[in-house]
Coordinates of C-alpha atoms in Angstrom, one line a residue:
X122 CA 67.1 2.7 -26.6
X123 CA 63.7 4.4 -25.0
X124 CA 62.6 7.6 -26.6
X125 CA 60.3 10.2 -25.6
X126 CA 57.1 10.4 -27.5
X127 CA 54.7 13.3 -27.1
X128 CA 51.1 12.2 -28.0
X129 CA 49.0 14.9 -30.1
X130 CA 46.0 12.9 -27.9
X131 CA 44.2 15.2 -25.1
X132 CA 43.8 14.0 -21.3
X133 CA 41.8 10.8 -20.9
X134 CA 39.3 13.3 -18.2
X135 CA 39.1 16.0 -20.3
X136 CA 35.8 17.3 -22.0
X137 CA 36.2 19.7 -24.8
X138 CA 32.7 20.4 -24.8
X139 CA 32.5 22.1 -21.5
X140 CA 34.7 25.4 -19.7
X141 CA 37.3 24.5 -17.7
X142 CA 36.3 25.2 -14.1
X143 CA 38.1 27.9 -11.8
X144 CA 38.6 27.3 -8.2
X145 CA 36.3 27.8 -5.3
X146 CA 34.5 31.2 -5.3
X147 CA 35.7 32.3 -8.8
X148 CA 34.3 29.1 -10.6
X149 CA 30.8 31.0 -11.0
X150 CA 31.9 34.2 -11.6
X151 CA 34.2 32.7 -14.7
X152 CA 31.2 30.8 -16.3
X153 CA 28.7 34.2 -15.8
X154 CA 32.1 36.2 -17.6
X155 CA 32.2 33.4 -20.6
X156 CA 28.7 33.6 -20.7
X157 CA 29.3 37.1 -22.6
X158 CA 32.0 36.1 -24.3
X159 CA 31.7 37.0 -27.7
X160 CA 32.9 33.8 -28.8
X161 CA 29.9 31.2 -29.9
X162 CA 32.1 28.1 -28.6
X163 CA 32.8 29.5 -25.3
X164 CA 29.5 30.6 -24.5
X165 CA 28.5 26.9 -25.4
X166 CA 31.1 25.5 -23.3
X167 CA 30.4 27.4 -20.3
X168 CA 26.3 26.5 -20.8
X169 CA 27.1 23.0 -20.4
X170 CA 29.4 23.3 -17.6
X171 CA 26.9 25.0 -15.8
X172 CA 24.1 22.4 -16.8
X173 CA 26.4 20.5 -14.7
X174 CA 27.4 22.7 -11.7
X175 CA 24.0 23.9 -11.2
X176 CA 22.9 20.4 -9.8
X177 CA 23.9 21.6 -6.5
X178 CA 21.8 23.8 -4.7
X179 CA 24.7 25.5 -3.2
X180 CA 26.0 26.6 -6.7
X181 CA 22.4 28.1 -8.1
X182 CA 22.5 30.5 -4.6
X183 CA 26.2 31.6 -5.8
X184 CA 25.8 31.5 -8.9
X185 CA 22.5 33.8 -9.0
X186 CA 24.3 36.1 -6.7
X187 CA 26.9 36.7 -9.3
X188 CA 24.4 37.6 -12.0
X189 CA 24.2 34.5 -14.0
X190 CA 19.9 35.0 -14.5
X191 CA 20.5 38.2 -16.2
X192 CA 22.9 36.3 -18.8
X193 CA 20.7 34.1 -18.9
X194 CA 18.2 36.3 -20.2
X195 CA 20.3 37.8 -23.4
X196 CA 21.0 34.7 -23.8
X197 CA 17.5 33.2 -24.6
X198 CA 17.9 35.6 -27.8
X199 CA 21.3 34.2 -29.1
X200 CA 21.4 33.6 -32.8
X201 CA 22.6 30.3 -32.1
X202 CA 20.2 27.4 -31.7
X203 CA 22.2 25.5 -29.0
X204 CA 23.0 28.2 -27.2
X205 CA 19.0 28.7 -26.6
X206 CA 18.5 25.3 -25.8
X207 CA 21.6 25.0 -23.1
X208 CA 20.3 28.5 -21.7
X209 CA 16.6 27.4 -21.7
X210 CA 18.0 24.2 -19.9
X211 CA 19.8 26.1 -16.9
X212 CA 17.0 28.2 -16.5
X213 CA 15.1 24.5 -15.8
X214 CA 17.4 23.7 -13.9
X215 CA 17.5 26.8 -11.3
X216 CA 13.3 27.0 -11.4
X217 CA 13.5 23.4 -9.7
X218 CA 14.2 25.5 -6.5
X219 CA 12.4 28.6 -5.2
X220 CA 15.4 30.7 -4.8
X221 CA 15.5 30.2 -8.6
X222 CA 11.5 30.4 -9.3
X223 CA 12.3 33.9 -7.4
X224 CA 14.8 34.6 -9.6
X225 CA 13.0 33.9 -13.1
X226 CA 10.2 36.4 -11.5
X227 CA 12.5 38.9 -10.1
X228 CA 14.7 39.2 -13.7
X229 CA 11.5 39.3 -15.6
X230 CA 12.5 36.1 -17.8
X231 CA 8.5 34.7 -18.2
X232 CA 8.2 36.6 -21.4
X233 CA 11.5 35.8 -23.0
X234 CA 11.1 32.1 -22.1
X235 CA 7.8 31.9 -23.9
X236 CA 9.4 33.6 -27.0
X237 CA 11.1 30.1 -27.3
X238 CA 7.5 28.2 -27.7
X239 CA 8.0 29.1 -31.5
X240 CA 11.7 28.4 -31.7
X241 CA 12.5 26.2 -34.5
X242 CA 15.1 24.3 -32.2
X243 CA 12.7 21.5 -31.0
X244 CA 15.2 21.3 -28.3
X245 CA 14.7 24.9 -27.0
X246 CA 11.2 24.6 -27.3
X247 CA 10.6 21.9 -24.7
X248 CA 13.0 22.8 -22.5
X249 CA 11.1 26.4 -22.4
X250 CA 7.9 24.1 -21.7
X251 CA 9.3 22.3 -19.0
X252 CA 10.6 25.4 -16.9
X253 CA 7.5 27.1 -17.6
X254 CA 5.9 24.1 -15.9
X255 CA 8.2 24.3 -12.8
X256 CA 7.5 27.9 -12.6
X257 CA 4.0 27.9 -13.2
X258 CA 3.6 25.4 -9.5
X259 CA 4.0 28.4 -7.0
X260 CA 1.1 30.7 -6.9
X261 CA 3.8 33.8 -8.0
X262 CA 4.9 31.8 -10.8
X263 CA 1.6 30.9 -12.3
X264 CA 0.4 34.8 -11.4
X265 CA 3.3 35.7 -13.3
X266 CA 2.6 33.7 -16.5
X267 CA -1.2 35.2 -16.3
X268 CA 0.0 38.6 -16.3
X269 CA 1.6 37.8 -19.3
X270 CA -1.7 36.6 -21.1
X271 CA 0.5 33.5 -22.0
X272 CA -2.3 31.6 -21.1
X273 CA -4.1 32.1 -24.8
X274 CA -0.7 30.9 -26.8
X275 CA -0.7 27.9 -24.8
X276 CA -3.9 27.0 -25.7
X277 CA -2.9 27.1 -29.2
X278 CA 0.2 25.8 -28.4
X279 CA -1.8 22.6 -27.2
X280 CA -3.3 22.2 -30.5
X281 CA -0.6 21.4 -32.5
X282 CA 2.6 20.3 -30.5
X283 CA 4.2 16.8 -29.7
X284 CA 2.7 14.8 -26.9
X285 CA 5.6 15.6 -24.6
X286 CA 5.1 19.3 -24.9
X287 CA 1.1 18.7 -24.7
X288 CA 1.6 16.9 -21.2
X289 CA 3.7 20.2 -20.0
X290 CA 1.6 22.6 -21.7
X291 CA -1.6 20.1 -19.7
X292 CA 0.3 20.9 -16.3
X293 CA 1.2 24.7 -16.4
X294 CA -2.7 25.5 -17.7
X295 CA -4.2 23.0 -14.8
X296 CA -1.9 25.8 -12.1
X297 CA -3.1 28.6 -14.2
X298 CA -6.1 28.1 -14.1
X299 CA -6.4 27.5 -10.1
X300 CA -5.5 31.9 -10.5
X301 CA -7.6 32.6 -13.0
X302 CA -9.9 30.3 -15.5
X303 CA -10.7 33.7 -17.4
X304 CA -8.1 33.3 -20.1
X305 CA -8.3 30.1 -20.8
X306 CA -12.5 30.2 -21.2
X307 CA -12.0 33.3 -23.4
X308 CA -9.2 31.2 -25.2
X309 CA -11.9 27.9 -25.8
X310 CA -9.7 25.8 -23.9
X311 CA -12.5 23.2 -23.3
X312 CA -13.0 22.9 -27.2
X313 CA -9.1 21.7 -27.1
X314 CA -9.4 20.0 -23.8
X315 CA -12.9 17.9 -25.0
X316 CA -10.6 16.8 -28.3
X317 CA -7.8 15.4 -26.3
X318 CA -10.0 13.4 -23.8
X319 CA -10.1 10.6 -26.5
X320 CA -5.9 10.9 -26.8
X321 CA -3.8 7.4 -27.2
X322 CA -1.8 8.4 -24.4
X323 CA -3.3 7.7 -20.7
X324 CA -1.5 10.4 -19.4
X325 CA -2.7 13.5 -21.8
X326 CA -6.2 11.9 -21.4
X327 CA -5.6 12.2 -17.0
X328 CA -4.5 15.9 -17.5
X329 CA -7.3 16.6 -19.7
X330 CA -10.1 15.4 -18.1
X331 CA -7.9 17.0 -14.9
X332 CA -7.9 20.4 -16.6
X333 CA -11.6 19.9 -17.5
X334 CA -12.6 20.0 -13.8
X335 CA -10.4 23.0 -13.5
X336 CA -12.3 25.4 -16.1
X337 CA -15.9 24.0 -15.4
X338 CA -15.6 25.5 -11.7
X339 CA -17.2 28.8 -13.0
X340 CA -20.6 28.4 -14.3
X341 CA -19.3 29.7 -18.0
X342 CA -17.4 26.6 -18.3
X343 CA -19.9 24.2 -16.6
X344 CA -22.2 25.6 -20.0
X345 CA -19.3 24.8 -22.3
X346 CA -19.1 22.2 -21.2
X347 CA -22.1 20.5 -21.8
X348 CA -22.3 22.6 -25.3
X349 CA -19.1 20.7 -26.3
X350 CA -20.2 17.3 -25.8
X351 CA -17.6 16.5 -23.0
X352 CA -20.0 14.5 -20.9
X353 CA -20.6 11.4 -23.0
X354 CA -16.7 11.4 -23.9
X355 CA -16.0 11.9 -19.5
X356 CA -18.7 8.9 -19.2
X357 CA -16.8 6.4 -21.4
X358 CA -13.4 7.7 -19.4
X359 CA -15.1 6.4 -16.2
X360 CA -14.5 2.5 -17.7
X361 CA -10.6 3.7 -18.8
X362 CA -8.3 1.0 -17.6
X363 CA -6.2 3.6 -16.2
X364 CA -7.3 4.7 -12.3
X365 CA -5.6 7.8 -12.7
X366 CA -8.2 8.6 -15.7
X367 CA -10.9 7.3 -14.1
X368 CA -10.7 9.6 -10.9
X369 CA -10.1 13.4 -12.9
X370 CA -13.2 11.7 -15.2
X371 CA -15.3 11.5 -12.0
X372 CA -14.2 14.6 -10.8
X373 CA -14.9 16.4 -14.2
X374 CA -18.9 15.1 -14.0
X375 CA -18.8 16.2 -10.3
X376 CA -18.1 19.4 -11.2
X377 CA -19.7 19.8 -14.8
X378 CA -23.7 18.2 -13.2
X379 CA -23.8 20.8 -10.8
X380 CA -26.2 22.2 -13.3
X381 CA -29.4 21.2 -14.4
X382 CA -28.1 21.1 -17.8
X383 CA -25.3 19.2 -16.9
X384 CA -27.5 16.5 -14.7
X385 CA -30.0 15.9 -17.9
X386 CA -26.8 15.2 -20.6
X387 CA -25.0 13.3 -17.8
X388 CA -28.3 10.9 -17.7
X389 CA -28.8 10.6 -21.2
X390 CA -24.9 9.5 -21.4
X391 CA -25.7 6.7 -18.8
X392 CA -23.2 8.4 -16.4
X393 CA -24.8 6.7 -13.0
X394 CA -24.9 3.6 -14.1
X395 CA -21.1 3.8 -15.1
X396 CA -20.7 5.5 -11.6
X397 CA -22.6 2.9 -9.8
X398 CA -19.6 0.7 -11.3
X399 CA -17.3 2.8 -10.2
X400 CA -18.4 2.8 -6.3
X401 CA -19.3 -1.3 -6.3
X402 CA -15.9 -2.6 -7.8
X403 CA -13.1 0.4 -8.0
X404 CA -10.6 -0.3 -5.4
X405 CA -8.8 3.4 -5.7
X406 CA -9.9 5.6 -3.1
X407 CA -9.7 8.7 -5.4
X408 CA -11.8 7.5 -7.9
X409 CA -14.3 5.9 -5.3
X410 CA -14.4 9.5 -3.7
X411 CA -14.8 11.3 -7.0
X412 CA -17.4 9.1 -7.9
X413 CA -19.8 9.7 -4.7
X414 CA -19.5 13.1 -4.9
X415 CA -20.5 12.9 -9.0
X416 CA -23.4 10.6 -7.7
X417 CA -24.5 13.3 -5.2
X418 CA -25.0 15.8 -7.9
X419 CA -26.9 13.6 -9.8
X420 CA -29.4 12.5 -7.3
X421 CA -30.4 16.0 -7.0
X422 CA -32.2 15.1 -10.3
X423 CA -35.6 13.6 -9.9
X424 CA -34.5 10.4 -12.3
X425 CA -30.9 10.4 -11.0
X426 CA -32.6 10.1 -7.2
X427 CA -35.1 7.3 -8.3
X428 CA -32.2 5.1 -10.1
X429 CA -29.8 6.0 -7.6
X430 CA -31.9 4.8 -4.5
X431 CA -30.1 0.9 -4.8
X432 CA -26.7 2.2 -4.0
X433 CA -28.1 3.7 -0.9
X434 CA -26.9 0.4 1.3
X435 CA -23.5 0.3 -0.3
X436 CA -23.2 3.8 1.0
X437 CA -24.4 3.2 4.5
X438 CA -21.5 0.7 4.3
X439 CA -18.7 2.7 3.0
X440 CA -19.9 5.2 5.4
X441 CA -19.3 3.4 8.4
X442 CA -16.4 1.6 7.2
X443 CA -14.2 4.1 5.4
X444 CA -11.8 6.8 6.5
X445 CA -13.4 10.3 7.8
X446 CA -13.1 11.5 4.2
X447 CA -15.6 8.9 3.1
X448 CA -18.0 9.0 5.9
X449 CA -18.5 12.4 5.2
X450 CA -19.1 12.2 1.2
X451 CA -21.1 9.1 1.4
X452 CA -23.3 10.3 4.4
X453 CA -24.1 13.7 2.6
X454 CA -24.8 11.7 -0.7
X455 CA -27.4 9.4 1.4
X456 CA -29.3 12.3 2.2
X457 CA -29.4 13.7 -1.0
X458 CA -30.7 10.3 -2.4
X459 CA -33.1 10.0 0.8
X460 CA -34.2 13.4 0.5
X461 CA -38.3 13.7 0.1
X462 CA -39.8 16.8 -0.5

């Protein structure tokens, strides 16, 4: 005879880790109400359904206008480690979209998110780095992290975090410092930056020799440059297997040799010859582009002009075969070579 057996089992589609979700409209304004619940699991639970919710666009507009940032923000003080990390990772989530980058601004939440660049919850700490990042790509965003004079504990930050964090930390300084290279020169960055040009990792050496070009745009750091002993390091970068490398190395020398200073190290490092290379064999267009322009600077030197003079014909051809771009670099680096006084 059949009996009825009640299993102590739950639902094969239910997750215990995450709020169960209202209907329609009231959905977001349950998770923003169990965001302040004063119970540690069901603040958890509703972080992690919203990790989930917040994928749609449509959801982050509702779910803003119901007040969720401001939770947010308390929330990036919680005594609990995971409930840091889960905030820290919605607020990632919402700053991939400007009506969220607007909102980070608008709620004040740069400050509280860098608080987490100490947190012991290795978690919490890169997720702060990575919306940093995000926010840092609008000119508001990285404005807003200036203000803040974060710029100064990021360069520390830089020193001694993983490589994940470093490549993050690599990007929000390379948008901070198109606003303002101030901070980070007063900060040394280019002692830090100089050290991880010579980093295992292609991509932290890219974003270095990147962020090199950035702070050398001022005169100040064009001198630091060169009193660092970045151009010999940026001259052995221009043979880096890596095109990506290659092209911000180029670009760092460009911008670093339009000095006198800056010329006379770059030829003692053999930096036109290596160029030369670059111009003769390099099939990428952005490192053949960086490399002219590197070239031109250098010619403006009496030795640089007398070396450079047999790359002159390779020029004339790259000038009339290439793209408008390269017509333009290459002809102005012929008559710098050309030039006679």
């Amino acid at each position: 005879m059949a009996t009825t057996r009640i299993t102590t089992a739950l639902p094969p589609n239910i997750d215990i880790t995450k709020a169960e979700l209202a209907y329609g409209s009231r959905m977001l304004q349950k998770l923003n109400r169990q965001l302040r619940d004063p119970e540690l699991l069901t603040r958890q639970r509703a972080l992690n359904a919203l990790c989930d919710v917040l994928h749609n666009p449509e959801h982050i507009s509702a779910g803003l206008q119901e007040g969720i940032a401001g939770s947010l923000k308390d929330l990036l003080g919680d005594a609990d480690g995971t409930v840091r990390w889960r905030a820290t990772e919605v607020i990632f989530i919402i700053s991939n979209h400007a009506i969220g980058r607007d909102a980070i601004l608008k709620h004040d939440l740069i400050k509280p998110i860098s608080v987490l660049f100490d947190d012991v919850h290795e978690d919490a700490k890169l997720m702060a780095h990575k919306a940093m990042e995000s926010v840092s790509h609008t000119i508001d965003g990285a404005n807003g992290i200036v203000s803040c004079c974060l710029v100064a504990k990021l360069v520390e930050k830089l020193q001694i975090e993983s490589d994940d964090i470093k490549e993050l930390i690599l990007d929000t300084l390379h948008y901070c410092m198109k606003i303002n290279t101030s901070q980070a020169l007063s900060s040394k960055a280019i002692n830090v930056f100089s050290d991880l040009l010579e980093n295992n990792k292609w991509e932290i050496r890219s974003k270095a020799a990147r962020d090199v070009m950035d702070i050398t745009f001022p005169l100040q750091g064009k001198q630091e440059a060169v009193e660092v002993g970045c151009i010999p390091t940026l001259v052995n970068l221009l043979s880096d297997e890596i095109f990506h490398v290659r092209a911000h190395a180029a670009g760092a020398l460009m911008s670093i040799t339009i000095t006198t200073d800056g010329k006379v190290e770059a030829l003692k490092s053999g930096a036109v010859r290596a160029l030369m290379n670059l111009i003769q064999s390099d099939e990428h267009t952005e490192v053949r582009l960086n490399a002219i322009k590197a070239i031109t600077t250098l010619s403006e030197h009496p030795e640089g002009r007398e070396e450079l003079k047999q790359v002159v014909p390779l020029l004339e051809k790259i000038s009339s075969t290439g793209g408008p771009i390269m017509h333009k670099v290459a002809s102005t680096a012929i008559k710098v070579i050309t030039w006679k006084p």
